[in-house]
């Protein structure tokens, strides 16, 4: 059965038209769900009983349930139970500019990046659009505050679950929905080229982040198996097409792994690869995990890498570290479960 929280506005409009109803009913349903946060359909007072009964027949209204919450200073980790018993996690981060949530897009992940915990559990299934929407709604309910930005950087590869992810973005971005501005939504991908091209045609002003992590194919092949299917030169061409099409600056994520990809020669090679592109590099201090042999670059080396890029006129920032105490940091989700 379809879930109401996974319906884009256009899909609901189509639904009402098919049922010989006015299309503005879709907006009314959105207002009840996302503005008034009504959870009982019988409270939808401007929608007549017959339609409410029809909606009840056609849609489920359940959301994933929070079964565990871990709170640290600026970060909280939430464990959700899905209706089939699977579990996923989301992370809330408190910044001085607002609250952001890192959502999971798949149960497990098949991308197999060597340094990432998430890939140790193979993909079991897609996270449905309503389950992504649910991660936001349920966290907002618990904290009694609104989320201002969303990053698709939890467990899973968003572009390996394209349709649900795009619907999720449309739903949270809708001004009558949760109304999170496109520029406050960031999708991070390991580089599935055909889907990057598809995304560029959507005409949504979201931020695209590419997990690059290596400046050449031989290293990237070792760290990220996806590189064998979509090698660096092809990926960079796709990034160029994306920028040309959307006129948006793209983020290049680069996790610094001690003695693996963090040397000056790597920084120079990276600068060369990115020269002239409308991108900025986000250096990610590696979060060490218990199971994997990689370690974090020393602070000094991070600084040297940063300075080298700067000298080469590359825009670069170092990502603030969140949540290592409660295993809520990038790549740490689920680590306690397996
Ligand atoms: N599959 C997507 C999004 C999920 S991961 C992607 O590959 O982009 C979000 C980011 O965290 C990615 O850049 C990923 O490579 C990085 N990451 C994974 N494990 C990490 C770790 N232990 N420490 C720091 N970053 C990590």
Short mmCIF file of C-alpha atoms in Angstrom, two decimals, residues 48-236:
data_model
loop_
_atom_site.label_atom_id
_atom_site.label_comp_id
_atom_site.label_asym_id
_atom_site.label_seq_id
_atom_site.Cartn_x
_atom_site.Cartn_y
_atom_site.Cartn_z
CA UNK A 48 -15.31 15.83 3.30
CA UNK A 49 -15.87 12.47 4.90
CA UNK A 50 -16.15 10.48 1.66
CA UNK A 51 -12.77 11.69 0.53
CA UNK A 52 -11.24 11.06 3.93
CA UNK A 53 -12.57 7.50 3.84
CA UNK A 54 -11.19 7.02 0.36
CA UNK A 55 -7.80 8.32 1.47
CA UNK A 56 -7.82 5.87 4.37
CA UNK A 57 -8.50 3.03 1.95
CA UNK A 58 -5.78 4.06 -0.47
CA UNK A 59 -2.93 5.17 1.77
CA UNK A 60 -1.09 4.08 4.87
CA UNK A 61 -0.33 6.94 7.30
CA UNK A 62 2.33 5.31 9.46
CA UNK A 63 5.85 6.65 9.96
CA UNK A 64 9.04 4.95 11.11
CA UNK A 65 9.25 4.89 14.89
CA UNK A 66 12.12 6.22 16.95
CA UNK A 67 13.33 3.39 19.19
CA UNK A 68 16.51 4.95 20.50
CA UNK A 69 17.90 8.44 20.91
CA UNK A 70 21.46 9.26 21.94
CA UNK A 71 22.21 12.83 22.85
CA UNK A 72 25.59 14.53 22.89
CA UNK A 73 26.32 18.25 23.03
CA UNK A 74 25.58 19.38 19.48
CA UNK A 75 24.58 16.09 17.98
CA UNK A 76 21.91 13.45 18.45
CA UNK A 77 21.60 10.03 16.92
CA UNK A 78 18.23 8.43 16.28
CA UNK A 79 17.51 4.79 15.59
CA UNK A 80 14.31 4.14 13.66
CA UNK A 81 12.29 0.96 13.38
CA UNK A 82 10.71 0.46 9.96
CA UNK A 83 7.45 -1.38 9.44
CA UNK A 84 9.16 -4.56 8.25
CA UNK A 85 11.50 -4.67 11.25
CA UNK A 86 14.54 -3.15 9.52
CA UNK A 87 16.38 -0.35 11.29
CA UNK A 88 17.94 2.85 10.03
CA UNK A 89 19.64 5.81 11.62
CA UNK A 90 19.56 9.57 11.25
CA UNK A 91 21.67 12.24 12.90
CA UNK A 92 20.64 15.67 14.08
CA UNK A 93 23.32 18.36 14.16
CA UNK A 94 22.97 21.70 15.89
CA UNK A 95 24.88 24.44 14.09
CA UNK A 96 24.88 28.12 14.94
CA UNK A 97 22.92 28.72 11.71
CA UNK A 98 20.23 26.13 12.46
CA UNK A 99 19.50 22.44 12.71
CA UNK A 100 20.41 19.89 10.11
CA UNK A 101 19.54 16.24 9.73
CA UNK A 102 21.63 13.59 8.02
CA UNK A 103 19.23 11.01 6.57
CA UNK A 104 19.79 7.40 5.55
CA UNK A 105 18.67 6.48 2.06
CA UNK A 106 19.17 2.71 2.00
CA UNK A 107 19.11 -0.15 4.47
CA UNK A 108 22.78 -1.10 4.07
CA UNK A 109 24.88 -0.09 1.09
CA UNK A 110 26.44 -1.92 -1.85
CA UNK A 111 29.08 0.62 -2.79
CA UNK A 112 31.76 -1.08 -0.69
CA UNK A 113 34.03 1.91 -0.02
CA UNK A 114 37.02 0.48 1.82
CA UNK A 115 37.04 3.06 4.64
CA UNK A 116 33.29 3.19 5.32
CA UNK A 117 31.40 1.24 7.98
CA UNK A 118 28.08 1.43 6.19
CA UNK A 119 29.21 -0.87 3.42
CA UNK A 120 29.92 -3.71 5.82
CA UNK A 121 26.21 -4.38 5.76
CA UNK A 122 25.12 -5.09 2.20
CA UNK A 123 22.05 -3.34 0.91
CA UNK A 124 18.86 -5.03 2.05
CA UNK A 125 16.43 -2.63 0.44
CA UNK A 126 15.72 0.95 -0.52
CA UNK A 127 14.53 3.37 2.12
CA UNK A 128 11.13 4.51 0.80
CA UNK A 129 10.43 8.22 0.31
CA UNK A 130 7.96 8.26 3.22
CA UNK A 131 10.61 6.69 5.48
CA UNK A 132 13.01 9.52 4.62
CA UNK A 133 10.29 12.12 5.21
CA UNK A 134 9.57 10.28 8.48
CA UNK A 135 13.15 10.73 9.69
CA UNK A 136 12.63 14.50 9.51
CA UNK A 137 9.09 14.62 10.88
CA UNK A 138 9.79 12.34 13.84
CA UNK A 139 12.94 14.18 14.87
CA UNK A 140 11.11 17.51 14.64
CA UNK A 141 8.37 16.07 16.82
CA UNK A 142 10.81 14.90 19.50
CA UNK A 143 12.77 18.14 19.69
CA UNK A 144 9.84 20.48 19.10
CA UNK A 145 11.85 22.51 16.61
CA UNK A 146 12.05 22.81 12.84
CA UNK A 147 14.94 21.44 10.81
CA UNK A 148 16.50 24.00 8.49
CA UNK A 149 18.72 21.81 6.35
CA UNK A 150 18.99 18.23 5.21
CA UNK A 151 22.01 16.24 4.05
CA UNK A 152 21.64 12.91 2.29
CA UNK A 153 24.79 11.50 3.84
CA UNK A 154 23.58 8.76 6.15
CA UNK A 155 23.72 5.09 5.28
CA UNK A 156 23.25 4.31 1.61
CA UNK A 157 23.99 5.73 -1.80
CA UNK A 158 21.20 8.19 -2.67
CA UNK A 159 21.62 7.80 -6.42
CA UNK A 160 21.25 4.03 -6.07
CA UNK A 161 17.71 4.77 -4.81
CA UNK A 162 17.00 7.52 -7.27
CA UNK A 163 13.23 7.67 -7.49
CA UNK A 164 12.57 7.60 -3.75
CA UNK A 165 15.30 10.16 -3.15
CA UNK A 166 13.97 12.55 -5.77
CA UNK A 167 10.44 12.21 -4.41
CA UNK A 168 11.73 12.82 -0.90
CA UNK A 169 13.47 15.99 -2.06
CA UNK A 170 10.32 17.21 -3.83
CA UNK A 171 8.19 16.57 -0.74
CA UNK A 172 10.45 18.34 1.77
CA UNK A 173 11.14 21.16 -0.68
CA UNK A 174 7.46 21.86 -1.43
CA UNK A 175 6.46 25.25 0.01
CA UNK A 176 3.28 23.61 1.32
CA UNK A 177 5.26 20.63 2.59
CA UNK A 178 8.10 20.77 5.09
CA UNK A 179 9.36 23.72 3.03
CA UNK A 180 13.10 23.19 3.26
CA UNK A 181 14.72 25.37 0.61
CA UNK A 182 16.55 23.49 -2.15
CA UNK A 183 19.75 25.31 -1.29
CA UNK A 184 19.50 23.79 2.17
CA UNK A 185 19.40 20.25 0.79
CA UNK A 186 22.67 18.45 -0.03
CA UNK A 187 22.88 15.15 -1.88
CA UNK A 188 26.17 13.31 -1.57
CA UNK A 189 27.11 10.61 -4.06
CA UNK A 190 30.05 8.32 -4.71
CA UNK A 191 29.61 9.14 -8.40
CA UNK A 192 26.93 7.24 -10.29
CA UNK A 193 27.28 9.15 -13.54
CA UNK A 194 23.99 8.44 -15.37
CA UNK A 195 22.05 9.51 -12.29
CA UNK A 196 24.11 12.68 -11.87
CA UNK A 197 23.06 13.56 -15.42
CA UNK A 198 19.44 12.74 -14.65
CA UNK A 199 19.57 14.89 -11.55
CA UNK A 200 20.92 17.83 -13.53
CA UNK A 201 17.76 17.79 -15.67
CA UNK A 202 15.41 18.05 -12.69
CA UNK A 203 15.76 21.76 -12.33
CA UNK A 204 16.00 21.70 -8.55
CA UNK A 205 18.60 23.96 -6.99
CA UNK A 206 19.94 21.45 -4.46
CA UNK A 207 23.62 21.13 -3.58
CA UNK A 208 25.46 18.23 -5.12
CA UNK A 209 28.44 16.78 -3.27
CA UNK A 210 30.77 14.25 -4.87
CA UNK A 211 32.71 11.84 -2.67
CA UNK A 212 36.00 11.95 -4.53
CA UNK A 213 38.52 10.90 -1.86
CA UNK A 214 41.35 10.25 -4.34
CA UNK A 215 42.94 12.29 -7.13
CA UNK A 216 43.78 9.40 -9.47
CA UNK A 217 42.22 6.18 -10.69
CA UNK A 218 44.66 3.71 -9.18
CA UNK A 219 44.09 5.03 -5.67
CA UNK A 220 40.39 5.63 -6.15
CA UNK A 221 39.93 2.08 -7.49
CA UNK A 222 41.36 0.77 -4.24
CA UNK A 223 39.23 2.98 -1.99
CA UNK A 224 35.99 3.08 -3.95
CA UNK A 225 35.02 0.13 -6.16
CA UNK A 226 32.46 2.33 -7.98
CA UNK A 227 35.45 3.97 -9.68
CA UNK A 228 35.92 0.87 -11.82
CA UNK A 229 32.51 1.42 -13.36
CA UNK A 230 32.72 5.23 -13.44
CA UNK A 231 36.37 6.31 -13.56
CA UNK A 232 37.64 9.74 -12.61
CA UNK A 233 37.91 11.37 -16.04
CA UNK A 234 34.33 10.37 -16.84
CA UNK A 235 33.19 11.52 -13.41
CA UNK A 236 34.85 14.90 -13.85
#
